[in-house]
mmCIF file of C-alpha atoms and ligand atoms in Angstrom:
data_model
loop_
_atom_site.group_PDB
_atom_site.id
_atom_site.type_symbol
_atom_site.label_atom_id
_atom_site.label_comp_id
_atom_site.label_asym_id
_atom_site.label_seq_id
_atom_site.Cartn_x
_atom_site.Cartn_y
_atom_site.Cartn_z
ATOM 1 C CA MET Y 1 148.486 95.177 56.693
ATOM 2 C CA LEU Y 2 146.431 96.152 53.693
ATOM 3 C CA LEU Y 3 144.493 92.911 53.885
ATOM 4 C CA MET Y 4 143.794 93.422 57.555
ATOM 5 C CA PHE Y 5 142.571 96.935 56.874
ATOM 6 C CA ALA Y 6 140.343 95.647 54.098
ATOM 7 C CA GLN Y 7 138.904 93.049 56.419
ATOM 8 C CA ILE Y 8 138.131 95.562 59.151
ATOM 9 C CA TRP Y 9 136.607 97.848 56.596
ATOM 10 C CA LYS Y 10 134.471 95.075 55.221
ATOM 11 C CA GLU Y 11 133.093 94.243 58.644
ATOM 12 C CA LEU Y 12 132.221 97.826 59.409
ATOM 13 C CA THR Y 13 131.039 98.824 55.994
ATOM 14 C CA ALA Y 14 127.283 98.696 56.486
ATOM 15 C CA THR Y 15 127.431 100.982 59.502
ATOM 16 C CA ILE Y 16 129.976 103.267 57.961
ATOM 17 C CA LEU Y 17 128.091 103.686 54.749
ATOM 18 C CA SER Y 18 124.921 104.648 56.528
ATOM 19 C CA LEU Y 19 126.992 107.187 58.448
ATOM 20 C CA ILE Y 20 128.473 108.450 55.201
ATOM 21 C CA LEU Y 21 125.060 108.857 53.683
ATOM 22 C CA THR Y 22 123.768 110.650 56.751
ATOM 23 C CA PHE Y 23 126.712 112.689 57.977
ATOM 24 C CA GLY Y 24 129.146 112.657 55.099
ATOM 25 C CA THR Y 25 131.217 115.792 54.910
ATOM 26 C CA THR Y 26 133.490 116.798 52.113
ATOM 27 C CA ILE Y 27 136.778 117.918 53.508
ATOM 28 C CA GLY Y 28 139.431 118.037 50.908
ATOM 29 C CA THR Y 29 140.997 117.286 47.635
ATOM 30 C CA ILE Y 30 143.169 114.362 46.828
ATOM 31 C CA VAL Y 31 146.502 115.288 45.276
ATOM 32 C CA PRO Y 32 145.776 116.044 41.610
ATOM 33 C CA ALA Y 33 147.240 113.333 39.490
ATOM 34 C CA THR Y 34 147.404 114.270 35.852
ATOM 35 C CA THR Y 35 149.733 116.163 33.571
ATOM 36 C CA GLY Y 36 149.066 119.888 33.573
ATOM 37 C CA GLY Y 37 146.459 121.950 35.383
ATOM 38 C CA SER Y 38 142.707 121.893 34.969
ATOM 39 C CA ALA Y 39 142.775 124.985 32.750
ATOM 40 C CA ASP Y 40 144.857 123.080 30.200
ATOM 41 C CA TYR Y 41 141.969 120.667 29.641
ATOM 42 C CA PHE Y 42 138.967 123.001 29.912
ATOM 43 C CA ASP Y 43 136.856 123.147 26.777
ATOM 44 C CA GLY Y 44 134.011 125.655 26.978
ATOM 45 C CA ASN Y 45 132.210 123.897 24.133
ATOM 46 C CA VAL Y 46 131.708 120.679 26.104
ATOM 47 C CA LYS Y 47 128.499 120.426 28.139
ATOM 48 C CA ASN Y 48 127.623 116.720 28.011
ATOM 49 C CA VAL Y 49 129.657 113.558 28.532
ATOM 50 C CA ILE Y 50 128.963 110.077 27.159
ATOM 51 C CA TYR Y 51 131.525 107.719 28.722
ATOM 52 C CA LEU Y 52 131.489 104.268 27.136
ATOM 53 C CA ILE Y 53 133.398 101.431 28.802
ATOM 54 C CA GLY Y 54 133.976 98.140 27.017
ATOM 55 C CA ASP Y 55 134.661 95.774 29.885
ATOM 56 C CA GLY Y 56 137.683 93.635 29.075
ATOM 57 C CA MET Y 57 138.159 95.296 25.671
ATOM 58 C CA GLY Y 58 141.752 95.378 24.497
ATOM 59 C CA PHE Y 59 143.094 96.515 21.120
ATOM 60 C CA ASN Y 60 143.090 92.958 19.790
ATOM 61 C CA HIS Y 61 139.399 92.497 20.654
ATOM 62 C CA LEU Y 62 138.655 95.102 17.992
ATOM 63 C CA GLU Y 63 140.938 93.422 15.456
ATOM 64 C CA LYS Y 64 139.457 89.989 16.155
ATOM 65 C CA ALA Y 65 135.890 91.285 15.830
ATOM 66 C CA LYS Y 66 136.620 93.078 12.531
ATOM 67 C CA LYS Y 67 138.339 90.077 11.034
ATOM 68 C CA GLU Y 68 135.931 87.361 12.149
ATOM 69 C CA ARG Y 69 132.727 89.325 11.534
ATOM 70 C CA SER Y 70 133.976 91.096 8.372
ATOM 71 C CA ILE Y 71 132.852 94.452 9.748
ATOM 72 C CA SER Y 72 134.282 97.882 10.251
ATOM 73 C CA LEU Y 73 134.024 99.591 13.617
ATOM 74 C CA VAL Y 74 133.028 103.142 14.442
ATOM 75 C CA MET Y 75 135.718 102.961 17.112
ATOM 76 C CA ASP Y 76 138.306 103.124 14.323
ATOM 77 C CA THR Y 77 136.985 106.497 13.138
ATOM 78 C CA PHE Y 78 137.908 108.451 16.276
ATOM 79 C CA GLU Y 79 140.699 110.880 15.450
ATOM 80 C CA GLU Y 80 141.790 111.415 19.046
ATOM 81 C CA ARG Y 81 143.325 108.083 20.057
ATOM 82 C CA GLY Y 82 145.449 107.078 23.002
ATOM 83 C CA ALA Y 83 145.727 104.276 25.507
ATOM 84 C CA SER Y 84 145.103 103.729 29.203
ATOM 85 C CA MET Y 85 147.299 101.814 31.636
ATOM 86 C CA THR Y 86 145.009 99.716 33.755
ATOM 87 C CA ARG Y 87 146.808 98.457 36.875
ATOM 88 C CA SER Y 88 145.131 98.721 40.280
ATOM 89 C CA TYR Y 89 146.621 100.009 43.530
ATOM 90 C CA THR Y 90 147.506 96.524 44.668
ATOM 91 C CA SER Y 91 148.076 94.559 41.468
ATOM 92 C CA SER Y 92 149.494 94.900 37.969
ATOM 93 C CA VAL Y 93 146.330 93.124 36.800
ATOM 94 C CA THR Y 94 143.154 94.839 37.881
ATOM 95 C CA ASP Y 95 139.629 93.551 38.312
ATOM 96 C CA SER Y 96 136.572 95.464 37.139
ATOM 97 C CA ALA Y 97 135.933 96.957 40.586
ATOM 98 C CA ALA Y 98 139.319 98.628 40.936
ATOM 99 C CA GLY Y 99 139.366 99.396 37.205
ATOM 100 C CA GLY Y 100 135.918 100.989 37.391
ATOM 101 C CA THR Y 101 136.867 102.924 40.510
ATOM 102 C CA ALA Y 102 139.937 104.390 38.802
ATOM 103 C CA LEU Y 103 137.783 105.377 35.809
ATOM 104 C CA SER Y 104 135.078 106.887 38.052
ATOM 105 C CA THR Y 105 136.938 108.538 40.948
ATOM 106 C CA GLY Y 106 140.414 109.402 39.702
ATOM 107 C CA GLU Y 107 141.952 107.145 42.363
ATOM 108 C CA ARG Y 108 143.349 103.640 42.180
ATOM 109 C CA THR Y 109 142.188 101.144 44.779
ATOM 110 C CA PHE Y 110 142.504 97.477 45.744
ATOM 111 C CA ASN Y 111 140.916 94.795 43.572
ATOM 112 C CA GLY Y 112 137.319 94.321 44.698
ATOM 113 C CA GLY Y 113 136.898 97.868 46.001
ATOM 114 C CA ILE Y 114 133.914 99.837 44.684
ATOM 115 C CA GLY Y 115 134.420 103.589 44.972
ATOM 116 C CA VAL Y 116 136.516 103.235 48.113
ATOM 117 C CA TYR Y 117 140.261 103.388 48.667
ATOM 118 C CA PHE Y 118 142.939 103.186 51.307
ATOM 119 C CA SER Y 119 143.480 106.394 53.170
ATOM 120 C CA ASP Y 120 146.819 107.325 54.688
ATOM 121 C CA SER Y 121 145.395 110.316 56.501
ATOM 122 C CA ASN Y 122 144.380 110.480 60.139
ATOM 123 C CA ALA Y 123 140.721 110.533 59.278
ATOM 124 C CA VAL Y 124 138.635 107.614 60.341
ATOM 125 C CA PHE Y 125 136.984 106.758 57.048
ATOM 126 C CA SER Y 126 136.872 108.347 53.672
ATOM 127 C CA TYR Y 127 136.065 107.569 50.103
ATOM 128 C CA PRO Y 128 136.695 109.317 46.803
ATOM 129 C CA LYS Y 129 133.815 111.125 45.140
ATOM 130 C CA ASN Y 130 132.896 109.649 41.757
ATOM 131 C CA ILE Y 131 132.393 111.696 38.619
ATOM 132 C CA THR Y 132 128.672 110.927 38.540
ATOM 133 C CA GLU Y 133 128.304 112.581 41.946
ATOM 134 C CA LEU Y 134 130.415 115.509 40.762
ATOM 135 C CA CYS Y 135 128.109 116.033 37.776
ATOM 136 C CA LEU Y 136 124.982 115.601 39.927
ATOM 137 C CA GLU Y 137 126.193 118.429 42.162
ATOM 138 C CA ARG Y 138 126.378 120.720 39.152
ATOM 139 C CA GLY Y 139 122.751 119.947 38.383
ATOM 140 C CA MET Y 140 123.527 117.765 35.375
ATOM 141 C CA MET Y 141 121.238 114.857 34.511
ATOM 142 C CA THR Y 142 122.980 111.521 35.046
ATOM 143 C CA GLY Y 143 122.668 107.940 33.849
ATOM 144 C CA VAL Y 144 124.484 104.642 34.405
ATOM 145 C CA ILE Y 145 123.514 101.873 31.981
ATOM 146 C CA THR Y 146 125.014 98.452 31.358
ATOM 147 C CA SER Y 147 124.455 95.081 29.720
ATOM 148 C CA ASP Y 148 125.453 93.589 33.101
ATOM 149 C CA GLU Y 149 123.422 93.481 36.311
ATOM 150 C CA THR Y 150 122.932 96.984 37.655
ATOM 151 C CA SER Y 151 124.976 96.010 40.719
ATOM 152 C CA GLY Y 152 127.900 94.741 38.586
ATOM 153 C CA ALA Y 153 131.334 96.128 39.401
ATOM 154 C CA THR Y 154 131.537 98.733 36.623
ATOM 155 C CA PRO Y 155 128.102 100.394 37.052
ATOM 156 C CA ALA Y 156 128.557 100.113 40.833
ATOM 157 C CA SER Y 157 131.825 102.056 40.604
ATOM 158 C CA PHE Y 158 129.862 104.981 39.155
ATOM 159 C CA SER Y 159 127.004 104.800 41.645
ATOM 160 C CA ALA Y 160 128.096 103.209 44.950
ATOM 161 C CA HIS Y 161 130.796 103.065 47.620
ATOM 162 C CA GLU Y 162 131.374 99.597 49.016
ATOM 163 C CA SER Y 163 134.455 97.753 50.237
ATOM 164 C CA ASP Y 164 133.566 94.581 48.320
ATOM 165 C CA ARG Y 165 132.086 94.158 44.859
ATOM 166 C CA GLY Y 166 130.156 91.175 46.225
ATOM 167 C CA ASN Y 167 128.120 93.347 48.605
ATOM 168 C CA THR Y 168 125.212 93.271 46.157
ATOM 169 C CA GLU Y 169 122.506 94.370 48.570
ATOM 170 C CA GLU Y 170 124.543 97.304 49.867
ATOM 171 C CA ILE Y 171 125.496 98.371 46.330
ATOM 172 C CA THR Y 172 121.837 98.300 45.322
ATOM 173 C CA GLU Y 173 120.921 100.332 48.404
ATOM 174 C CA ASP Y 174 123.593 102.918 47.526
ATOM 175 C CA GLN Y 175 122.239 103.109 43.981
ATOM 176 C CA LEU Y 176 118.666 103.645 45.150
ATOM 177 C CA ASN Y 177 119.963 106.476 47.350
ATOM 178 C CA SER Y 178 122.232 107.971 44.671
ATOM 179 C CA GLY Y 179 119.908 110.437 42.953
ATOM 180 C CA ILE Y 180 121.194 109.250 39.558
ATOM 181 C CA ASN Y 181 118.356 109.670 37.047
ATOM 182 C CA LEU Y 182 118.745 106.418 35.125
ATOM 183 C CA ILE Y 183 120.196 103.141 36.395
ATOM 184 C CA TRP Y 184 119.514 100.384 33.873
ATOM 185 C CA GLY Y 185 120.805 96.852 33.444
ATOM 186 C CA THR Y 186 119.755 93.287 34.081
ATOM 187 C CA SER Y 187 117.922 92.432 37.276
ATOM 188 C CA ASN Y 188 119.659 91.150 40.383
ATOM 189 C CA GLY Y 189 116.252 90.258 41.806
ATOM 190 C CA LEU Y 190 116.590 92.673 44.712
ATOM 191 C CA VAL Y 191 114.642 95.765 43.648
ATOM 192 C CA THR Y 192 110.866 95.794 44.077
ATOM 193 C CA GLU Y 193 108.529 98.360 42.586
ATOM 194 C CA HIS Y 194 107.961 99.700 46.104
ATOM 195 C CA ASP Y 195 111.721 99.944 46.855
ATOM 196 C CA ALA Y 196 112.218 101.965 43.703
ATOM 197 C CA LYS Y 197 109.171 104.173 44.175
ATOM 198 C CA VAL Y 198 110.049 105.320 47.698
ATOM 199 C CA LYS Y 199 113.410 106.468 46.347
ATOM 200 C CA GLY Y 200 111.815 108.354 43.474
ATOM 201 C CA TYR Y 201 112.370 105.771 40.753
ATOM 202 C CA GLN Y 202 109.968 104.156 38.350
ATOM 203 C CA LEU Y 203 110.842 100.470 38.068
ATOM 204 C CA ILE Y 204 110.971 99.358 34.430
ATOM 205 C CA THR Y 205 111.435 95.786 33.250
ATOM 206 C CA THR Y 206 110.538 95.852 29.535
ATOM 207 C CA TYR Y 207 111.482 97.600 26.314
ATOM 208 C CA ASP Y 208 108.012 99.146 26.047
ATOM 209 C CA GLU Y 209 108.211 100.554 29.569
ATOM 210 C CA MET Y 210 111.621 102.012 28.770
ATOM 211 C CA MET Y 211 110.421 103.635 25.550
ATOM 212 C CA ALA Y 212 107.376 105.119 27.318
ATOM 213 C CA LEU Y 213 109.425 106.963 29.948
ATOM 214 C CA PRO Y 214 108.755 110.702 29.854
ATOM 215 C CA GLU Y 215 111.502 113.339 29.885
ATOM 216 C CA GLY Y 216 112.546 114.361 33.358
ATOM 217 C CA SER Y 217 111.636 110.997 34.869
ATOM 218 C CA SER Y 218 113.957 108.856 36.991
ATOM 219 C CA SER Y 219 113.942 105.126 36.413
ATOM 220 C CA PHE Y 220 115.542 101.918 37.660
ATOM 221 C CA GLY Y 221 115.803 99.351 34.846
ATOM 222 C CA GLN Y 222 115.709 95.681 35.805
ATOM 223 C CA PHE Y 223 115.552 93.714 32.578
ATOM 224 C CA THR Y 224 115.429 89.940 32.694
ATOM 225 C CA ASN Y 225 116.913 88.759 29.394
ATOM 226 C CA ASN Y 226 120.256 89.387 27.645
ATOM 227 C CA LEU Y 227 121.016 93.049 26.910
ATOM 228 C CA TRP Y 228 124.347 92.427 25.146
ATOM 229 C CA THR Y 229 123.239 90.867 21.851
ATOM 230 C CA LEU Y 230 123.306 92.688 18.512
ATOM 231 C CA GLN Y 231 119.572 92.121 17.957
ATOM 232 C CA GLN Y 232 116.976 92.209 20.730
ATOM 233 C CA SER Y 233 116.916 88.969 22.749
ATOM 234 C CA ASP Y 234 113.129 89.231 22.699
ATOM 235 C CA ALA Y 235 110.514 91.917 22.194
ATOM 236 C CA SER Y 236 110.610 93.037 25.818
ATOM 237 C CA THR Y 237 114.399 93.336 26.051
ATOM 238 C CA PRO Y 238 116.301 96.294 24.579
ATOM 239 C CA THR Y 239 119.786 96.223 23.083
ATOM 240 C CA LEU Y 240 122.572 98.369 24.503
ATOM 241 C CA GLU Y 241 122.183 100.635 21.467
ATOM 242 C CA GLN Y 242 118.452 101.097 22.153
ATOM 243 C CA MET Y 243 119.160 101.774 25.809
ATOM 244 C CA THR Y 244 121.781 104.356 24.831
ATOM 245 C CA MET Y 245 119.406 106.088 22.394
ATOM 246 C CA LYS Y 246 116.606 106.318 24.941
ATOM 247 C CA ALA Y 247 118.929 107.345 27.759
ATOM 248 C CA ILE Y 248 120.353 110.242 25.740
ATOM 249 C CA ASP Y 249 116.825 111.278 24.751
ATOM 250 C CA LEU Y 250 115.788 111.371 28.417
ATOM 251 C CA LEU Y 251 118.934 113.049 29.756
ATOM 252 C CA ASP Y 252 119.208 115.755 27.090
ATOM 253 C CA ASP Y 253 116.708 117.846 28.992
ATOM 254 C CA THR Y 254 118.479 120.658 30.870
ATOM 255 C CA ASP Y 255 120.825 123.593 30.261
ATOM 256 C CA GLU Y 256 123.285 122.069 32.723
ATOM 257 C CA GLY Y 257 124.004 119.114 30.441
ATOM 258 C CA PHE Y 258 124.244 115.430 31.227
ATOM 259 C CA PHE Y 259 126.647 112.635 32.144
ATOM 260 C CA LEU Y 260 125.986 109.123 30.846
ATOM 261 C CA MET Y 261 128.096 106.008 31.469
ATOM 262 C CA VAL Y 262 127.432 103.078 29.134
ATOM 263 C CA GLU Y 263 129.049 99.710 29.822
ATOM 264 C CA GLY Y 264 129.391 96.865 27.316
ATOM 265 C CA ALA Y 265 129.965 94.225 29.985
ATOM 266 C CA HIS Y 266 129.934 91.067 27.932
ATOM 267 C CA ILE Y 267 133.147 91.620 26.003
ATOM 268 C CA ASP Y 268 134.735 90.632 29.316
ATOM 269 C CA LYS Y 269 132.324 87.849 30.182
ATOM 270 C CA HIS Y 270 132.659 86.090 26.827
ATOM 271 C CA SER Y 271 136.439 86.574 26.918
ATOM 272 C CA HIS Y 272 136.632 84.753 30.251
ATOM 273 C CA SER Y 273 134.854 81.858 28.526
ATOM 274 C CA ASN Y 274 136.913 82.258 25.315
ATOM 275 C CA LEU Y 275 133.670 82.316 23.295
ATOM 276 C CA ASP Y 276 134.821 83.822 19.973
ATOM 277 C CA ASP Y 277 131.431 84.403 18.352
ATOM 278 C CA ASN Y 278 129.755 85.789 21.447
ATOM 279 C CA MET Y 279 132.703 88.047 22.257
ATOM 280 C CA THR Y 280 132.877 89.528 18.758
ATOM 281 C CA GLU Y 281 129.092 90.011 18.718
ATOM 282 C CA ALA Y 282 129.368 91.855 22.047
ATOM 283 C CA VAL Y 283 132.050 94.119 20.518
ATOM 284 C CA GLU Y 284 129.804 94.878 17.544
ATOM 285 C CA ALA Y 285 126.801 95.556 19.802
ATOM 286 C CA PHE Y 286 128.930 97.898 21.935
ATOM 287 C CA ASP Y 287 130.165 99.622 18.766
ATOM 288 C CA LYS Y 288 126.521 100.252 17.749
ATOM 289 C CA ALA Y 289 125.947 102.076 21.039
ATOM 290 C CA ILE Y 290 129.103 104.112 20.358
ATOM 291 C CA GLN Y 291 127.885 104.865 16.838
ATOM 292 C CA TYR Y 292 124.668 106.365 18.177
ATOM 293 C CA ALA Y 293 126.555 108.372 20.812
ATOM 294 C CA LEU Y 294 128.904 109.710 18.151
ATOM 295 C CA GLU Y 295 126.074 110.664 15.770
ATOM 296 C CA TYR Y 296 124.324 112.457 18.621
ATOM 297 C CA ALA Y 297 127.548 114.292 19.523
ATOM 298 C CA LYS Y 298 128.204 115.342 15.930
ATOM 299 C CA ASN Y 299 124.729 116.868 15.672
ATOM 300 C CA ASP Y 300 124.769 118.355 19.146
ATOM 301 C CA GLY Y 301 128.229 119.937 19.025
ATOM 302 C CA GLU Y 302 128.501 120.133 22.836
ATOM 303 C CA THR Y 303 129.135 116.521 23.752
ATOM 304 C CA LEU Y 304 132.322 114.707 24.714
ATOM 305 C CA VAL Y 305 132.293 111.027 23.745
ATOM 306 C CA ILE Y 306 135.001 108.964 25.384
ATOM 307 C CA VAL Y 307 135.539 105.243 24.886
ATOM 308 C CA THR Y 308 137.861 103.060 26.929
ATOM 309 C CA ALA Y 309 138.095 99.791 28.850
ATOM 310 C CA ASP Y 310 138.812 98.895 32.453
ATOM 311 C CA HIS Y 311 141.290 96.167 31.428
ATOM 312 C CA GLU Y 312 141.910 93.523 28.777
ATOM 313 C CA THR Y 313 140.495 90.004 29.174
ATOM 314 C CA GLY Y 314 141.666 86.810 27.467
ATOM 315 C CA ALA Y 315 145.175 87.936 26.431
ATOM 316 C CA ILE Y 316 144.227 87.855 22.746
ATOM 317 C CA VAL Y 317 147.248 87.462 20.430
ATOM 318 C CA LEU Y 318 147.839 87.801 16.700
ATOM 319 C CA ASN Y 319 148.975 84.476 15.238
ATOM 320 C CA ASP Y 320 151.380 83.914 12.342
ATOM 321 C CA ASP Y 321 148.467 83.089 10.022
ATOM 322 C CA GLY Y 322 146.799 86.446 10.697
ATOM 323 C CA SER Y 323 144.137 85.085 13.034
ATOM 324 C CA TYR Y 324 143.525 86.267 16.593
ATOM 325 C CA SER Y 325 143.045 83.885 19.495
ATOM 326 C CA PHE Y 326 142.539 83.899 23.244
ATOM 327 C CA THR Y 327 145.516 82.688 25.264
ATOM 328 C CA SER Y 328 143.958 83.011 28.718
ATOM 329 C CA GLY Y 329 140.652 82.989 30.559
ATOM 330 C CA SER Y 330 141.663 85.806 32.852
ATOM 331 C CA HIS Y 331 142.359 89.516 32.802
ATOM 332 C CA SER Y 332 145.707 90.742 31.519
ATOM 333 C CA GLY Y 333 147.693 93.862 32.327
ATOM 334 C CA VAL Y 334 148.106 95.308 28.844
ATOM 335 C CA ASP Y 335 147.096 98.847 27.911
ATOM 336 C CA VAL Y 336 143.617 99.418 26.473
ATOM 337 C CA PRO Y 337 142.146 101.843 23.912
ATOM 338 C CA LEU Y 338 141.278 105.417 24.872
ATOM 339 C CA LEU Y 339 139.226 107.182 22.176
ATOM 340 C CA VAL Y 340 137.957 110.752 22.357
ATOM 341 C CA TYR Y 341 135.509 112.806 20.301
ATOM 342 C CA GLY Y 342 134.331 116.337 21.006
ATOM 343 C CA THR Y 343 137.464 118.033 22.265
ATOM 344 C CA ASP Y 344 141.118 118.204 21.265
ATOM 345 C CA LYS Y 345 142.072 119.226 24.795
ATOM 346 C CA LEU Y 346 141.772 115.892 26.578
ATOM 347 C CA LEU Y 347 144.537 113.947 24.838
ATOM 348 C CA ARG Y 348 147.850 115.203 23.562
ATOM 349 C CA GLY Y 349 148.503 113.123 20.504
ATOM 350 C CA ASP Y 350 148.556 109.391 20.960
ATOM 351 C CA GLU Y 351 149.201 109.648 24.682
ATOM 352 C CA VAL Y 352 149.310 106.677 27.030
ATOM 353 C CA ILE Y 353 147.894 107.769 30.374
ATOM 354 C CA ASN Y 354 147.012 106.153 33.681
ATOM 355 C CA ASN Y 355 143.421 104.925 34.001
ATOM 356 C CA TYR Y 356 142.785 107.223 36.969
ATOM 357 C CA GLU Y 357 143.636 110.241 34.835
ATOM 358 C CA VAL Y 358 140.686 109.606 32.524
ATOM 359 C CA PRO Y 359 137.901 110.904 34.826
ATOM 360 C CA ILE Y 360 140.153 113.715 36.047
ATOM 361 C CA ARG Y 361 140.628 114.933 32.494
ATOM 362 C CA ILE Y 362 136.900 114.564 31.785
ATOM 363 C CA ALA Y 363 136.142 116.662 34.864
ATOM 364 C CA TYR Y 364 138.685 119.303 33.830
ATOM 365 C CA THR Y 365 137.279 119.365 30.287
ATOM 366 C CA LEU Y 366 133.891 120.179 31.837
ATOM 367 C CA GLY Y 367 135.438 123.048 33.786
ATOM 368 C CA PHE Y 368 135.837 121.426 37.185
ATOM 369 C CA THR Y 369 139.120 122.276 38.911
ATOM 370 C CA GLU Y 370 141.787 120.628 41.067
ATOM 371 C CA ASP Y 371 140.020 121.571 44.294
ATOM 372 C CA GLN Y 372 136.808 119.907 43.077
ATOM 373 C CA PHE Y 373 138.065 116.609 41.665
ATOM 374 C CA PRO Y 374 139.413 114.159 42.600
ATOM 375 C CA TYR Y 375 137.809 114.779 45.973
ATOM 376 C CA GLU Y 376 137.965 113.003 49.273
ATOM 377 C CA VAL Y 377 134.709 112.629 51.164
ATOM 378 C CA MET Y 378 135.405 112.010 54.812
ATOM 379 C CA VAL Y 379 133.247 110.751 57.625
ATOM 380 C CA ALA Y 380 133.661 112.127 61.110
ATOM 381 C CA ALA Y 381 133.135 109.111 63.341
HETATM 382 ZN ZN1 LIG U 1 136.377 90.033 34.033
#
């Protein structure tokens, strides 16, 4: 039944999404799904959000990286520490689409779904609003940046609504129509300078173009070399840390505050391949981006920094000799880290919460309420 519904949805999705974009109406809230009311989480000191997602990053990824690279991680310095349970609506082991959707919309969905979900209501079609859209409506500046392709499942979950993560063209179209100020990652080869310009974006493809962006500008980043490495891949390619620094600089421009999602995508990719050195380098590079975000937040005093993962990849285990090794090339269902800086309202001790509660609690921390998020956007057919 679910599969049939997914299939029908997939076939109709192009038409439906254009209808959504044209005639979309917001009609109601989804049943709030976290412990306590929104007022319990509200923190009047928090204006900005930097939401960092290490794709595939489990607790043992951090231990393996520290041990094998002989480094310490900024992630270990967060005082507010919990964990997130990552399952999807349809499976105890999620993919990055359903994981990203839970972390962006406050709703679990089927594996492969990007910002869409099954609806039990009588409405014809609906989708859950994502937290980027929620922040955009408040007038906040917004950014979605990744070491992956911009149309990858995690950035797409924060900037698109599509029934299949493989609908790359449709995801890109949604992103160009999103109004999000910064969308940066590696190129999928689909966005031309003209495409970007007619939607209000400056197309950037190099480090120098990124660094030259003026405040208040909107840009679509399509870099062509690796963004995940600790040092720049080449002079025209930024690191995730450099992207994070510039993004914060550009977004920190209004009284309404900003929302920035940063994905370290290659912790997952190198875990699928069981590439120890590349995976641990990707963890360290992601940690550098977190370090900058944390330093900014400590100076700023009005910024929530939250670090988590969509799922664990590689089923890393601790061996008897103290080493850590991959035991799989797939995702696992174990809980993942949930680290918070900037408020003591979001977590209660070392809580283990559902992944979909993370964006709900972020929204509540910012002062949004149950009737605003999670929110069902419905299309009258
Ligand atoms: Zn993966």
